[in-house]
Amino acid sequence: MTTKMMGERVPRVEDDRLVTGNGRYSDDLVPGALEMAVLRSPHAHAQIVSIDVEAVLDLHGVHAVYTYEDLTGALAEPLPLLIPHPTLTHGRTQYTLAKDEVNYVGEAIAVVVADNRYIAEDAVDRIEVEYKLLTPVVGIPAARAARDLVHADVPANKAATMHQSFGDADAAIDAAPHRLSLDFTIERSASMPLEGRGTVARWDEDLNRMSVWTSTQTSTGVRAAVASKLGLDLGQVDVVTPDVGGGFGVKIMHPWPEELLVPMAAKALRHPVKFIEDRREHFISAAHERGQEQHIEVGFDDEGRMQGLSVYFWHDNGAYTPYGLIVPIITSTQLLGPYKPPNYSVTFESLYTNTVIVTPYRGAGRPQGVYAMERTMDAIAAHLGKDRVAVREANFIQPEDFPYAQGDLLFQDGRPLIYDSGDYPELMNKAKALIDWEDFEAYREEARAAGRKVGIGIACYVEGTGVGPYEGGHVHVETTGKVKVSTGLTSQGQGHQTAFAQIVADELGVPFESVEVVTGDTRRSPYSVGTFASRAAVMSGSAIALAARNAREKALRIAAEALEADVDDLEIADGIVRVKGAPQSQIELGTLAVLSNPLRYAFDEASSAATQFAVGDPNKPPVDEDDEPGLEGKDYYSPMRCTFASGIHAVIVETDPETAEIKILRYAVVHDCGTLINPKIVEGQIHGGVAQGVGGALYERMAYDEYGQLQNASFMDFLMPYVTEVPDEIEVDHQETPSPLNPLGLKGAGEAGVIPTSAVFASAIEDAEGFPITAMPISPSELYALRLEHEHDKDVERPAK
Amino acid sequence: MSMTDPISEETHPVRLRVNGISYDIDIPPRRLLSDALRHDIGLTGTHVGCEHGVCGACTILVDGKPTRACLMFAIGAQDVEITTVEGLTRQDGTLAPVQQAFKDCHGLQCGFCTPGFLTTIAAGISDNPDPDQEQAREMIAGNLCRCTGYQNIVASVLRAAELQREEDAS
């Protein structure tokens, strides 16, 4: 029997090419392509009075310069609003190149295509633009105040106001024995992959075809955008996703102006064109996320059980809303986590500011929601003088409650928010054991005696993963016995080639080494959605499993005929079909692939077995009705709704009594993503997510000044964690409650590590310091200032006592 | 130079020694070494993550010492021996200890920062063949990775040193 691959720590097949320098990222492709540079707005809010490109036109090495005036057809229309929503009453998107107005520093105004990037950048510098400056709106307070407007035709800067509720939260809060009113803020951060955006395109005049390689999370999305904007048929456009140097959300569909302008220029110039973003451009023109202000009213009983929860929050969506309301919708629904308040009301305002657009970054609104909920749990515990774990346990959805509907809330897929499975009490037991929760007070006393300040924090989350609508899988057995697998969604380092090959190896009964997986190539998989929302394993993993099962069924059918045996008596292992109990009666999958494809011509030894004089019943057509030539299987997986992963993080921090430096002593994660395909890969995802979470909680923010200039638009100033900022070891324990919604019981894992991180650090720092932490991220100087403030408050209070 | 002058792209012959091979290229003086390696010589394993020397993705070895290729002009790199990630792989195609260690320890995800880590660590374990955990962390403290959270990269450093010691002993 073939060794089972599911659940094994299989080393990645991607690694060989990546450790030898043989990966192929966008900028490694199509040597000799012309290069594009972009003129970006230096102002956060301005009218464009005139653009003069005269100084660029005759420069040696410059091939073209484009402004809005040069765009035609659909390209001259605003970029698509990808995810419309009835409550998004004032959705706005930018133009491919700015028309009349710019709304953030970094907005694309013109592009130059030149022999190389050096010349293109020189040329961009020579374009003269006259601006009439308008007052920028920066930050949520300014957007709410609405003294100035981002878009003149959007009143109060409100893109949308959305409300959802179940029960009667206000009445329940009023009737509850205890009530708290809380305010929290969380700042902007960004995905910040090490590889920025990048697109290469080649127009083939002979074949009448466009080839695009782009660093994206959705090749089919880019394909559709390029086709529609350039007036090409979908069938004329191929989009291939090469190796992608990290995505984390920012490379999901927008489409970026450059993703359209590069193919446009390639077609116009009949020469391959490339755009490779530099780091500063990534800071000021790719997307950000996170920034919210939140107000919470909660009523609860003596045990800390929520009776009613009412949330109002303000979401900074930046200058435009290409991705609709997905981020705040997720915040407003996933805020509930593993808890079951009987009455819930949430309203959010999605607000325009003259800053970079906000679209999903790993976690996609969940970190904010979890932060709001977990801060509330801690506040309830503090108010009642109860253990923080006990309060959470009192509010948990119980294992017997599944499937559990969070009232009649609608989730980000437009489907009811129904949790499929999980076991939160047991997860909490594991978390407590892993971090030694019960022993912490003794440790705190020990530390205190030594003059040290330590604190422990805990935070829970539930994550809707594997959002639809669908993904597909294609499994093809070659006559050599090699198995070629394709799925349309893309990879950015998640190890899909390995994990999906593990699934196929088990489902089809072939050696892992014989399976080769291709992702994100529209030539192989034209129907696909993309990689986001922790959906790849759930969606493509399931589709590939179903496809492999179809291929297996066909292999068994052909083998039964060839071996003159009953299908039920056959088994497949190591790529060989055998009659159970009669191992001498066997046939290889490669041979079955030969037999599956009746041939006219014998072009090699193997195929001579399949020619018309060699096989087949002369009384039947060579390919049966309802059958197809070839040994392959294809299928799609389309779930009714999301499956819900869950987890709990706990951290122990030490805060320096003098400098307020925050040091991580221990970090523990318990995690339930259903059936594990490859624990090594899942743990890697968790490690990386936690490191991003550490950045988001303690270091990273987008430092916009009042003029809308991003003051820290470089790796020198935007403090992404190095190894020195992350704990030595992230302690991980798994729980597996398989999802009943898909064939393998999978739940997503990609975003989990980052979701509860700001919440758990706030919890631990608050525990160490003894005063509320209500704004994240928090730096040592901010913590120091808070200490002074609370010292002052105490001094002021003292005489009154 | 006034803004109306044509852009000068006068080129100069430059000889670079990369991974033991000499390459003659013709480039403008302002061409960065990272670009020359990637686009003039075609060794695209060296990646550019920030173009200002902070992320370390473009780290190569210059006379054996880790150096940011994005902070050097190619024209100034003519009298040195350059090693890129491609040059870590052995002549017979087998992986160097540090490359093998990254595979063993799941030390990479997207792989974009990886070449800079590999060159840095190759030099690091040559200087210190038996690093402890703290020294391993210090060895990679100048390189950014957004995927792995570093834990497995630290493990890869220790594993690489172990493999190298085994190799040196045999």
XYZ file of C-alpha atoms in Angstrom, chain B residues 7 20 27 43 51 56 59 66 76 88 99-101 106 116 165:
16
model
C 19.621 61.640 -21.185
C 34.189 31.941 -10.986
C 26.906 49.392 -19.196
C 21.646 35.686 -13.084
C 16.711 49.227 -3.456
C 18.969 42.165 2.336
C 22.843 40.152 -0.666
C 27.976 39.606 2.440
C 32.964 49.574 -9.230
C 26.384 28.342 -3.956
C 20.556 25.295 0.553
C 19.870 21.780 1.803
C 19.238 23.121 5.301
C 11.105 24.690 5.748
C 19.986 36.925 0.401
C 30.680 20.337 9.763
